[in-house]
Tab-separated table of C-alpha atoms in Angstrom:
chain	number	residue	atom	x	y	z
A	80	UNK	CA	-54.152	-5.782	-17.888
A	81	UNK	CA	-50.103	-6.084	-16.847
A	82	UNK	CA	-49.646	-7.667	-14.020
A	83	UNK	CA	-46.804	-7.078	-11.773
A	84	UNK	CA	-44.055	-9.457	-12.329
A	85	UNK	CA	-42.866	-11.571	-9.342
A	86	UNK	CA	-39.366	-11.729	-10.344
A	87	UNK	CA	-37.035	-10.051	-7.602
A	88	UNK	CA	-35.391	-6.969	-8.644
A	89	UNK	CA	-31.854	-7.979	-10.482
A	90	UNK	CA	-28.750	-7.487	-7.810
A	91	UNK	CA	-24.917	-7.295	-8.027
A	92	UNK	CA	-25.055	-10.937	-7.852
A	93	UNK	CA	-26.210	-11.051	-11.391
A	94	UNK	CA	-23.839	-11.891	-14.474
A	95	UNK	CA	-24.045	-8.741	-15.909
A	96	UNK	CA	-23.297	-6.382	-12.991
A	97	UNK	CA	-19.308	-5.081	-12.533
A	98	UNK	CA	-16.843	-6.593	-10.301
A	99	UNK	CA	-16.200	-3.372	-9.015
A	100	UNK	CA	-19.948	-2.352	-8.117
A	101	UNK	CA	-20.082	-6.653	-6.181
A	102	UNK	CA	-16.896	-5.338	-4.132
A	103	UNK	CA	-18.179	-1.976	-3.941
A	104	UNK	CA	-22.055	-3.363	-2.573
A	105	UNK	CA	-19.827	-5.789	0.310
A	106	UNK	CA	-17.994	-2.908	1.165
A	107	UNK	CA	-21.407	-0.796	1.938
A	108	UNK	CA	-22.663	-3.427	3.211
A	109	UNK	CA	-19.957	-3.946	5.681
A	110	UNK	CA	-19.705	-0.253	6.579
A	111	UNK	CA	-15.493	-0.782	5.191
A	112	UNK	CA	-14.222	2.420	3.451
A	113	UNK	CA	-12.367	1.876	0.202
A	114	UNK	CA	-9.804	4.587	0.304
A	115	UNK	CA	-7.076	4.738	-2.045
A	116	UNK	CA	-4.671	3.507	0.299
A	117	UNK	CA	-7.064	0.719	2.115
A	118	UNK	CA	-6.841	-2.977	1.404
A	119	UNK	CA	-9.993	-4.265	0.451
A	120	UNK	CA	-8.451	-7.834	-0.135
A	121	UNK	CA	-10.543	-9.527	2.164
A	122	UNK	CA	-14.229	-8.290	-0.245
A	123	UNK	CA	-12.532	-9.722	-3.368
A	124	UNK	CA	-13.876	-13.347	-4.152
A	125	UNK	CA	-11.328	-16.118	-6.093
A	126	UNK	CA	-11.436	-15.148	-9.360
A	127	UNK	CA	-12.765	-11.405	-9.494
A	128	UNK	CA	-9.225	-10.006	-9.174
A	129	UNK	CA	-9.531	-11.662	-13.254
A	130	UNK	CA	-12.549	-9.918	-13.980
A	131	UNK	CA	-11.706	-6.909	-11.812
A	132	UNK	CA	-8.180	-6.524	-14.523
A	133	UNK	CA	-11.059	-7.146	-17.874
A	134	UNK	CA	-12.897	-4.401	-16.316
A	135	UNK	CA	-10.253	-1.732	-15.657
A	136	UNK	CA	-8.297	-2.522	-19.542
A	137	UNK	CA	-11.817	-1.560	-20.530
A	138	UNK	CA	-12.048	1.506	-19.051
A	139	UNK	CA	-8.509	2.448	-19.785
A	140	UNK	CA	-9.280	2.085	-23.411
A	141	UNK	CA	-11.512	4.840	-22.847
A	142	UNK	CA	-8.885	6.875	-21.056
A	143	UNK	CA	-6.964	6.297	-24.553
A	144	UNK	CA	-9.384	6.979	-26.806
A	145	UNK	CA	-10.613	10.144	-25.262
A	146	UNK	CA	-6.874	11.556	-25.186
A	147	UNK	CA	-7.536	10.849	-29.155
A	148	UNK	CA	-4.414	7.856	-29.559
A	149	UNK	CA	-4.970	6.101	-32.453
A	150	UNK	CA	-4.209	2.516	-30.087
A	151	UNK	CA	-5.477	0.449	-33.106
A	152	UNK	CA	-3.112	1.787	-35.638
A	153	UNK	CA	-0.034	2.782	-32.959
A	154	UNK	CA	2.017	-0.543	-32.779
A	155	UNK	CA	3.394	1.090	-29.765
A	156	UNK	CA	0.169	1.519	-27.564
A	157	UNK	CA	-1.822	-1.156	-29.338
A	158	UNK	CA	-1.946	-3.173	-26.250
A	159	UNK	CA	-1.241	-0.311	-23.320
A	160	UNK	CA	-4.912	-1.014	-21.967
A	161	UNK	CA	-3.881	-3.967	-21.012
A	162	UNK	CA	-0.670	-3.591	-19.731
A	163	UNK	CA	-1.987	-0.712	-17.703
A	164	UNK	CA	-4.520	-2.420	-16.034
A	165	UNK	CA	-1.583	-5.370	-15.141
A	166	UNK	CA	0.587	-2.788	-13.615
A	167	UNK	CA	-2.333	-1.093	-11.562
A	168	UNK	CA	-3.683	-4.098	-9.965
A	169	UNK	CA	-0.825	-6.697	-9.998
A	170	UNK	CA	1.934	-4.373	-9.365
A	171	UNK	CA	2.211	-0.909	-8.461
A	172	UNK	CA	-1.243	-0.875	-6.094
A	173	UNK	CA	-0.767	-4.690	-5.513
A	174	UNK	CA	-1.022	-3.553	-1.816
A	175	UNK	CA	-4.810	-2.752	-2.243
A	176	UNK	CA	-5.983	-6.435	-3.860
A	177	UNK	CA	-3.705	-9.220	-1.681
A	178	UNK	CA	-3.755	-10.065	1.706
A	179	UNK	CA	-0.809	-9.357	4.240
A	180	UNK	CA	2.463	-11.502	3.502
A	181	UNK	CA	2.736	-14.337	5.512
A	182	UNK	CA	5.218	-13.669	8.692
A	183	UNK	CA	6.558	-15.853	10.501
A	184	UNK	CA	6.936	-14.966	14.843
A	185	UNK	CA	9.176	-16.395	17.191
A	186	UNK	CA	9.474	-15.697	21.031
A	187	UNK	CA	11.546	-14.038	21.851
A	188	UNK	CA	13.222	-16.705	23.640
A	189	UNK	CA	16.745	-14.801	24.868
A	190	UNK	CA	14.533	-12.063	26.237
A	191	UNK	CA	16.881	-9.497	23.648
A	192	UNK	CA	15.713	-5.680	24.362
A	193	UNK	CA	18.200	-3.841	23.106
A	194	UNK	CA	17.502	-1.438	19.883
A	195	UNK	CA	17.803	-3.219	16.517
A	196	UNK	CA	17.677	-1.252	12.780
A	197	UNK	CA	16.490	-1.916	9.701
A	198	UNK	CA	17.148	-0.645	6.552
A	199	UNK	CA	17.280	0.922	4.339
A	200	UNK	CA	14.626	-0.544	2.670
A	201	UNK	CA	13.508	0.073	-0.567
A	202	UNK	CA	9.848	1.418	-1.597
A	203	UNK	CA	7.566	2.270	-4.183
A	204	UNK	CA	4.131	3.989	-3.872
A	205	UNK	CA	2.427	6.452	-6.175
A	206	UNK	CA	0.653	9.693	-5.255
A	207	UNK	CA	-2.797	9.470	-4.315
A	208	UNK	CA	-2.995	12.734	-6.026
A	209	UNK	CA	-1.668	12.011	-9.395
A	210	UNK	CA	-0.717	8.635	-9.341
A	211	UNK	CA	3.251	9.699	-9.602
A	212	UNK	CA	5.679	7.338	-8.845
A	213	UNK	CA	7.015	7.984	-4.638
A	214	UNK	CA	10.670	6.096	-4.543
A	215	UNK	CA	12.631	6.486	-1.341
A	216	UNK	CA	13.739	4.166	1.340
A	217	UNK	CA	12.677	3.342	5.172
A	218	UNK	CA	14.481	3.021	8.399
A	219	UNK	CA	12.508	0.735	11.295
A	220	UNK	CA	13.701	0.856	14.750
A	221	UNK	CA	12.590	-1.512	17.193
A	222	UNK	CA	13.117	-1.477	21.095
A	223	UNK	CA	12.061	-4.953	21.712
A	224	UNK	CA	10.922	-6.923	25.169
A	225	UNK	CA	10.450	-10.233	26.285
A	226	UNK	CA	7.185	-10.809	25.106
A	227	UNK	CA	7.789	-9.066	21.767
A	228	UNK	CA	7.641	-11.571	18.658
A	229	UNK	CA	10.688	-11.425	16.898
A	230	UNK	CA	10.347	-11.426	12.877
A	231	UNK	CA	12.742	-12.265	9.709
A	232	UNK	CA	14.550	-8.939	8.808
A	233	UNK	CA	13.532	-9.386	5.115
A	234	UNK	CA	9.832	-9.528	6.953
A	235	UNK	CA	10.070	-5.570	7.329
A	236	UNK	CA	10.356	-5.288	3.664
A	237	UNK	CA	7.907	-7.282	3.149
A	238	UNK	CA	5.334	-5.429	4.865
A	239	UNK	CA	6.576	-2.099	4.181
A	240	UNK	CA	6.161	-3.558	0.167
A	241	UNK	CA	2.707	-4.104	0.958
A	242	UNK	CA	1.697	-0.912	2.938
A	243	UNK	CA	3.351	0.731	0.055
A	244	UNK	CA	1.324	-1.021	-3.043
A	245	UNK	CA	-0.999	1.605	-3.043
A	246	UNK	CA	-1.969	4.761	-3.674
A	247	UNK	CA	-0.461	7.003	-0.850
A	248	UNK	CA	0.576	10.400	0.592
A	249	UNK	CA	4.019	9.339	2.876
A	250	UNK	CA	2.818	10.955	6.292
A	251	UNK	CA	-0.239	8.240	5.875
A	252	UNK	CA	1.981	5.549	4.650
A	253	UNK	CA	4.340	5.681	7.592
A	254	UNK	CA	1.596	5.721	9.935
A	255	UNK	CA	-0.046	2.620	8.671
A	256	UNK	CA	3.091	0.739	8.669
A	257	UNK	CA	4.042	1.730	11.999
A	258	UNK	CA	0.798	0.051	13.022
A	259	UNK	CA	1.379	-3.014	11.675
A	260	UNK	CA	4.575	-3.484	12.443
A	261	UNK	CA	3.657	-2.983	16.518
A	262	UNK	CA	0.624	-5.269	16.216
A	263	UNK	CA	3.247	-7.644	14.835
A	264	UNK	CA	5.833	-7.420	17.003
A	265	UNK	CA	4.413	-5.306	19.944
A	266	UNK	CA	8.097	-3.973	21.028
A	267	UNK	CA	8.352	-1.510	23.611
A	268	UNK	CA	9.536	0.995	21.053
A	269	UNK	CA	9.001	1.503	17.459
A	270	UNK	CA	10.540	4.187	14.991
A	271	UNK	CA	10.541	4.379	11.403
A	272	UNK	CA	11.701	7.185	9.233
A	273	UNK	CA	11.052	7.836	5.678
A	274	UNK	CA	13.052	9.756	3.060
A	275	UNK	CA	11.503	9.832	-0.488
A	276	UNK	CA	11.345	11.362	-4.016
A	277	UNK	CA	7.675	12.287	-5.186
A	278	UNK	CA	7.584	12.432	-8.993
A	279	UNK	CA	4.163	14.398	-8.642
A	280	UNK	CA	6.754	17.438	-8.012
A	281	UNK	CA	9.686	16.142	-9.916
A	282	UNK	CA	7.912	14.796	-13.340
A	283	UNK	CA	5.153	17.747	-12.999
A	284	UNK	CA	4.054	20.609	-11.549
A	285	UNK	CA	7.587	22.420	-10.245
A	286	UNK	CA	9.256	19.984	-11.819
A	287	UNK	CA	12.095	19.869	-8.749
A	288	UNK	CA	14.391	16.722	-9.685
A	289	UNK	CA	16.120	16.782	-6.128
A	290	UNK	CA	13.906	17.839	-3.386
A	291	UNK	CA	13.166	15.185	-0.997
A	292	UNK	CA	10.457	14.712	1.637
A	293	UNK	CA	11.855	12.961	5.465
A	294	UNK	CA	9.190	12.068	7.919
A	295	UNK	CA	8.717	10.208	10.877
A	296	UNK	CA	6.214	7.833	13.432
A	297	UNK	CA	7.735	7.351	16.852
A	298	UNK	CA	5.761	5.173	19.426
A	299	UNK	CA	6.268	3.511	22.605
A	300	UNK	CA	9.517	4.276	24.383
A	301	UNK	CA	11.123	5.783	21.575
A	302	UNK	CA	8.343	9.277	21.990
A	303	UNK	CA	9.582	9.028	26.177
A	304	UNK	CA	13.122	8.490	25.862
A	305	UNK	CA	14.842	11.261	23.777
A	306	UNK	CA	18.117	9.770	24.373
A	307	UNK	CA	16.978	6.558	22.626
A	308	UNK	CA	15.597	8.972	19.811
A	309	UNK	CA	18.938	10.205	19.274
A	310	UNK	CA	20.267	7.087	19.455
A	311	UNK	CA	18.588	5.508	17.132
A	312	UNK	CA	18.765	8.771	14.941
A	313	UNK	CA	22.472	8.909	15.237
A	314	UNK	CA	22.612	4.963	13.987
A	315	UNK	CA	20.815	6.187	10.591
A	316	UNK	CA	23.323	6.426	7.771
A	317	UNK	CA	23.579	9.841	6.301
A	318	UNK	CA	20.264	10.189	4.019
A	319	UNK	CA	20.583	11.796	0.307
């Protein structure tokens, strides 16, 4: 006669489960989406990021060998698994696997509030659609008060580097870096526009090598004030 075995049911604590289906059972159980362009830095243990890379060179193998490259006999993609994998989760969607850079605040100890610019800065994202490379460059305005905490200008690009380390659409993007650049800061005003080239239209699809997408996030002072708007619209370079 079998008996029934006493053994608790195996869980994602086990050797043998995934990284990604661990991360994936914290996540549930802490009711946290995993979006493309979500950090999920915080669910990631010390060395899973390790086994997490393992994992996805694995699977992109299969991405190879299903569009039928020969990988083994191809000097050129013999090792593109891996180097795939790298760029996904140590570069190019860094943004998703780290925890926010480090910034340093300071009172604002002259009481400064009049508007100061930043940029351009720099960025790279990809698509969350195709995973195309986004290049463009950000403007941040900031209307700042007494109690606002002033941060290091190369502090902006620091944070915009890791909102941007992910998969993304730009109106999103901006967004999320608008909000952690007030809960940084909290200035009366904040504006940040984007201008950027999306390689999803310019590498596929219409193939358009020069069109360009601008957007904006106004907040505080800067959505009341239009002469500040213009002000600070005025101070932009001329984009293209």
């Amino acid at each position: 006669m079998l008996m029934k075995s006493d053994t608790p049911p195996q869980d994602a604590t086990d050797e043998g489960t995934p990284v990604s289906v661990k991360i994936r059972e914290r996540l549930a159980l802490a009711r946290k989406r995993f979006h493309a362009n979500d950090n999920i830095a915080q669910f990631i243990q010390p060395g899973e990021l390790e086994k997490l890379l393992d994992e996805v060179e694995v699977k992109m193998q299969g991405v190879l060998d299903s569009l039928v490259i020969d990988t083994a006999g191809d000097h050129n993609t013999n090792n593109t698994a891996r180097r795939v994998a790298k760029m996904y989760l140590n570069e190019v969607f860094k943004g998703r696997y780290v925890a926010p850079p480090t910034i340093t605040e300071f009172p604002n100890a002259e009481h400064l509030n009049e508007l100061m610019i930043v940029g351009p800065i720099t960025v790279r994202s990809a698509c969350s659609h195709h995973f195309c490379p986004v290049i463009g460059r950000i403007w941040i305005g900031v209307l700042p008060n007494e109690h606002t905490n002033v941060i290091g200008l190369s502090k902006y690009a620091r944070l915009a580097e890791w909102v941007m380390g992910r998969p993304q659409i730009q109106e999103e993007a901006v967004v999320q870096l608008a909000d952690l650049i007030m809960e940084k800061t909290q200035p009366d005003g904040l504006a940040i526009v984007m201008e950027a080239s999306h390689y999803c239209m310019a590498w596929r699809g219409v193939k358009d090598m020069d069109s360009k997408m601008i957007n904006s996030v106004m907040r505080g002072v800067f959505l009341k004030d239009s002469t500040l708007r213009r002000e600070f619209l005025a101070l932009i370079p001329q984009k293209g």
